[in-house]
XYZ file of C-alpha atoms in Angstrom:
362
model
C 92.703 117.950 127.153
C 95.774 116.828 125.799
C 95.656 114.267 123.591
C 99.233 111.194 123.570
C 99.412 109.442 120.617
C 101.761 106.574 120.768
C 102.981 104.678 117.549
C 104.889 101.502 116.924
C 108.129 102.055 115.360
C 110.459 99.428 114.088
C 114.212 99.346 112.030
C 115.709 96.619 110.442
C 119.898 96.367 110.808
C 121.691 93.571 108.748
C 125.665 93.137 109.724
C 127.415 96.684 109.456
C 124.683 98.682 107.632
C 123.087 101.654 108.822
C 119.332 100.690 110.467
C 116.667 100.803 108.053
C 113.768 103.072 109.134
C 111.044 101.176 108.345
C 108.436 104.103 108.669
C 109.095 105.859 105.350
C 109.740 102.721 103.589
C 106.273 100.927 104.768
C 104.255 103.890 103.657
C 105.671 104.393 100.299
C 105.387 100.472 99.862
C 101.818 100.279 100.786
C 100.639 103.417 98.273
C 102.407 101.294 95.858
C 100.293 98.417 96.734
C 97.509 100.810 96.661
C 98.254 102.165 93.344
C 100.191 100.245 90.948
C 102.843 103.226 90.265
C 105.929 104.287 91.722
C 105.493 108.232 90.964
C 101.846 108.052 92.147
C 102.494 106.416 95.285
C 105.441 109.047 95.960
C 103.352 112.259 95.383
C 100.731 110.020 97.890
C 102.857 109.960 100.506
C 104.610 113.577 99.701
C 107.844 111.934 98.515
C 110.099 113.217 95.688
C 110.258 110.177 92.913
C 114.014 110.476 92.926
C 114.015 110.240 96.518
C 111.554 107.314 96.577
C 113.917 105.575 94.000
C 116.880 105.937 96.451
C 115.304 104.294 99.410
C 113.913 101.304 97.653
C 117.247 100.622 95.953
C 119.182 100.735 99.859
C 116.111 98.943 101.083
C 116.862 96.361 98.492
C 120.726 96.349 98.630
C 119.945 95.747 102.336
C 117.853 92.830 101.624
C 119.923 91.599 98.738
C 116.292 90.785 97.394
C 114.064 92.833 94.471
C 110.963 94.599 96.806
C 109.003 95.321 93.051
C 107.989 93.528 90.409
C 107.377 95.455 87.066
C 105.407 94.870 84.085
C 104.751 96.978 81.567
C 101.457 95.815 81.070
C 100.377 95.085 84.771
C 102.018 98.423 86.354
C 103.976 97.742 89.352
C 103.680 95.199 92.254
C 105.374 94.198 95.414
C 107.445 90.961 95.913
C 106.468 88.668 98.653
C 109.204 89.942 100.780
C 107.685 93.193 100.712
C 104.539 92.226 101.205
C 105.623 90.354 104.208
C 107.202 93.752 105.472
C 103.406 95.329 105.287
C 101.876 92.429 107.219
C 105.185 92.465 109.702
C 104.061 96.110 110.080
C 100.082 95.327 110.620
C 100.899 92.900 113.183
C 103.204 94.755 115.161
C 100.453 97.674 115.117
C 97.558 94.660 115.692
C 99.463 93.389 118.929
C 100.907 96.578 120.321
C 98.065 98.982 120.032
C 95.857 98.167 122.726
C 99.114 98.276 125.331
C 99.805 101.695 123.331
C 96.373 103.335 123.681
C 96.303 102.577 127.229
C 99.777 103.823 127.697
C 98.773 107.179 126.064
C 95.874 107.114 127.951
C 97.705 107.373 131.423
C 100.050 109.667 129.972
C 96.947 112.453 129.283
C 95.666 111.903 132.649
C 98.957 112.190 134.361
C 99.548 115.627 131.993
C 95.847 116.957 132.626
C 96.829 116.422 136.503
C 100.497 118.646 136.080
C 99.074 121.308 134.498
C 95.442 121.755 135.084
C 95.446 120.584 138.927
C 92.615 118.707 138.991
C 91.277 116.491 136.023
C 88.694 114.297 136.710
C 88.414 111.542 133.922
C 86.397 108.070 133.025
C 87.931 105.156 134.001
C 86.986 102.738 131.620
C 88.450 99.280 131.706
C 87.476 96.926 128.654
C 88.871 94.715 126.526
C 89.849 95.346 123.147
C 87.001 95.639 120.544
C 85.881 97.714 117.595
C 82.890 98.678 118.980
C 84.687 99.998 122.548
C 87.585 101.691 119.750
C 84.476 103.428 117.947
C 82.986 104.546 121.760
C 86.554 106.291 122.459
C 86.684 108.047 119.035
C 83.459 109.635 119.461
C 84.294 110.721 123.518
C 87.331 112.198 122.362
C 85.122 114.081 120.039
C 83.084 115.186 122.868
C 86.322 116.457 124.776
C 85.495 113.805 127.594
C 88.922 112.771 129.468
C 89.055 109.328 129.479
C 91.415 106.955 131.288
C 91.546 103.745 129.464
C 92.809 100.369 130.137
C 92.712 97.538 127.968
C 92.224 94.514 129.946
C 90.342 90.938 129.552
C 86.310 91.165 130.384
C 87.383 89.348 133.684
C 90.283 91.454 135.136
C 87.624 94.552 133.704
C 85.008 93.720 136.090
C 86.853 92.583 138.699
C 88.437 96.171 138.496
C 85.006 97.886 138.734
C 83.850 95.368 141.791
C 87.169 97.041 143.259
C 86.172 100.575 142.580
C 89.495 100.908 140.166
C 87.001 102.003 136.955
C 83.830 103.815 136.484
C 83.220 101.330 133.259
C 83.975 97.825 132.415
C 83.248 96.039 129.180
C 83.004 92.553 128.989
C 80.779 90.416 126.353
C 78.651 87.203 127.183
C 77.380 84.805 124.153
C 73.804 84.503 123.542
C 72.457 81.021 123.790
C 73.633 77.555 124.964
C 76.685 79.424 126.577
C 75.185 82.262 127.880
C 74.447 80.744 131.505
C 78.086 79.634 132.254
C 79.453 83.014 131.108
C 77.371 84.824 133.105
C 78.247 82.936 135.893
C 81.771 83.594 135.591
C 81.361 87.261 135.601
C 78.648 87.963 138.384
C 81.270 86.727 140.854
C 81.921 90.658 140.532
C 78.481 92.192 139.499
C 75.850 92.821 142.412
C 72.341 93.182 141.184
C 71.825 95.765 144.311
C 75.233 97.979 143.165
C 75.375 97.859 139.394
C 73.600 97.925 136.141
C 74.522 97.642 132.288
C 74.700 99.699 129.386
C 74.182 97.676 126.103
C 76.857 98.721 123.891
C 76.266 96.526 120.694
C 75.853 92.447 119.681
C 78.790 91.146 117.374
C 79.581 87.751 115.679
C 82.737 85.928 116.859
C 83.628 82.778 114.378
C 87.084 81.433 112.745
C 89.621 83.406 110.806
C 90.578 81.354 108.085
C 92.916 82.324 104.738
C 90.750 83.342 101.646
C 89.618 80.267 99.832
C 89.847 78.498 103.182
C 92.370 76.471 101.639
C 92.302 74.170 104.703
C 88.575 73.511 104.303
C 87.877 73.937 107.999
C 83.815 74.420 108.656
C 83.511 73.021 112.151
C 85.552 72.886 115.645
C 86.162 69.535 115.347
C 88.256 70.151 112.176
C 90.964 72.506 114.764
C 92.231 68.733 116.084
C 92.778 67.841 112.271
C 96.812 67.200 111.808
C 98.293 70.119 109.743
C 95.812 72.312 110.995
C 98.054 75.278 113.109
C 95.660 77.459 115.618
C 96.495 80.576 117.133
C 94.817 81.792 120.384
C 93.861 84.224 122.314
C 95.438 85.273 125.733
C 94.675 83.257 129.044
C 91.691 85.054 130.906
C 90.023 86.792 127.671
C 86.766 86.929 126.923
C 86.927 84.992 123.577
C 89.233 82.260 124.796
C 86.894 81.764 127.218
C 83.772 81.373 124.894
C 86.379 78.813 123.050
C 86.951 76.925 125.884
C 82.598 76.620 126.400
C 82.321 75.851 122.708
C 84.738 73.076 122.918
C 83.706 71.528 126.119
C 80.179 71.469 124.603
C 81.764 69.603 121.691
C 83.950 67.333 123.895
C 86.987 68.466 121.963
C 90.013 68.450 124.166
C 92.254 71.515 123.786
C 95.744 69.211 123.844
C 94.274 67.981 120.852
C 94.423 71.484 119.052
C 97.764 72.561 117.635
C 98.784 75.777 118.602
C 96.055 75.960 121.293
C 98.631 77.455 124.110
C 99.984 80.489 121.779
C 98.780 83.757 122.814
C 97.717 86.876 121.041
C 96.274 89.860 122.744
C 93.281 91.367 120.253
C 90.997 90.339 117.258
C 93.036 91.927 114.822
C 96.288 90.146 116.060
C 94.902 87.161 115.996
C 93.634 88.462 112.257
C 96.690 89.580 111.362
C 98.599 86.133 112.184
C 96.739 84.589 110.391
C 96.971 86.600 106.797
C 100.826 86.244 107.138
C 100.253 82.805 107.139
C 101.440 81.519 110.641
C 98.440 79.990 111.078
C 96.119 78.452 109.158
C 92.733 79.524 112.063
C 91.572 81.314 115.168
C 88.660 82.764 116.785
C 87.704 86.287 117.132
C 85.140 89.337 115.556
C 83.774 89.184 111.896
C 85.079 92.846 111.769
C 89.081 91.766 112.433
C 88.685 89.022 109.668
C 86.940 91.555 107.214
C 89.681 94.182 107.697
C 92.596 91.551 107.018
C 90.629 90.069 104.394
C 90.438 86.860 105.559
C 87.569 84.307 105.111
C 85.232 84.137 108.117
C 82.866 81.061 109.039
C 80.358 82.528 112.178
C 79.906 80.668 114.888
C 78.200 82.747 117.610
C 76.578 86.112 118.511
C 77.246 87.638 121.654
C 76.359 90.788 123.414
C 79.054 93.691 124.640
C 77.914 95.547 127.527
C 79.212 98.261 130.217
C 78.973 97.816 133.762
C 78.795 100.433 135.646
C 77.791 101.121 139.538
C 74.242 102.336 140.091
C 75.642 105.297 142.245
C 77.147 106.908 139.724
C 74.540 106.693 136.826
C 73.690 110.591 137.554
C 77.392 111.671 137.551
C 77.986 114.155 134.121
C 80.287 112.216 132.633
C 78.446 108.924 132.801
C 75.610 110.956 131.600
C 77.807 112.075 128.562
C 78.583 108.293 127.968
C 75.140 107.223 127.604
C 73.908 110.016 125.558
C 76.766 109.202 123.023
C 76.154 105.634 123.026
C 72.075 106.416 122.584
C 72.572 108.852 119.651
C 72.178 108.207 116.173
C 75.269 108.770 114.726
C 76.792 106.069 117.102
C 74.273 103.563 116.369
C 75.225 104.147 112.692
C 78.945 103.455 113.273
C 78.119 100.705 114.884
C 76.154 98.946 112.176
C 79.045 100.142 110.164
C 81.373 97.469 111.575
C 81.680 93.866 110.216
C 79.121 91.629 112.035
C 78.074 94.489 114.594
C 74.531 94.922 115.191
C 73.046 98.119 116.849
C 69.620 96.982 117.634
C 69.879 97.393 121.454
C 72.573 99.548 121.921
C 71.912 102.245 123.829
C 69.764 100.087 126.555
C 70.240 100.254 130.202
C 69.858 97.301 131.881
C 69.659 96.104 135.544
C 71.413 92.230 135.773
C 68.235 90.512 136.273
C 66.626 91.887 133.175
C 69.575 91.245 130.786
C 70.097 87.748 132.663
C 66.735 87.071 133.859
C 67.013 83.139 133.095
C 70.327 82.854 135.317
C 70.975 82.710 138.507
C 71.971 85.896 139.577
C 73.066 86.641 143.546
C 74.512 89.300 145.461
C 78.155 89.344 145.879
């Protein structure tokens, strides 16, 4: 099994200066942020002290402003510009990672077909999330070939109905909005043809800057003047959930500044807020935790992998089920902020998962 890794790479130029390759510089800056010392940071990223100083001087010369603050009593800290460069890189990675991971998976599949001659990968379409990332890591460790496409929940279940994938990841809120969400997905899910593998329960809520400077507590606060919102893309399960919650609270999206913005992952929303470009967004708790943001919980939801009943005995599907039902995977899920593995690994018919909702044959 071949593994392709594609990482974002970006450069900065100014006037006629040579391009500044940010890769090494960012690694050094992040290490200085962590250690508070240039010499310790240089050792951490395997650079000489002299080369590190030269790299920093070249960057400062191009920007025309310092990247570091030095204080004998408090060590070395980053200037706002250096911190902004790190946040820029995190935002780039948060936004591009799903696309690059999907492309890498496609390349892995094509390379395998060309060299081996025949490789049957597991076709997984799913909305981007931390439990799915954890599952992919486990499947890679088990040498299971996966053809991954990150796409929104609606597109994933639609692809499953067209037999374009073997597993489709989607999420459904618990409580008052569950029935309406289920009705959207069951346009493509057939109770006679499909079943569900329960992946996790997770918490969705609002991300705000540390200390919650805008004092945001409820969805109604999104309509206040001066509150900048960053949204998920049209068609995403999180945006659909937000639409349901706003309608339930009788809030018009047109009253929310930034509602028409689009970010493609929970991490991208968190990075946007952490960089100061917005005040609030909606997503899963894990993303807020990883970007050191405050989190205001709104609702819990179940994340499922839908699959055809006809392929339940397929060895690749059985391997996926074994991984999801393992004690180790449950431990990984419980280690994610806002995730709960109590029902992880359960296999359910649609009528069992959504018994109170109207489920009709597609």
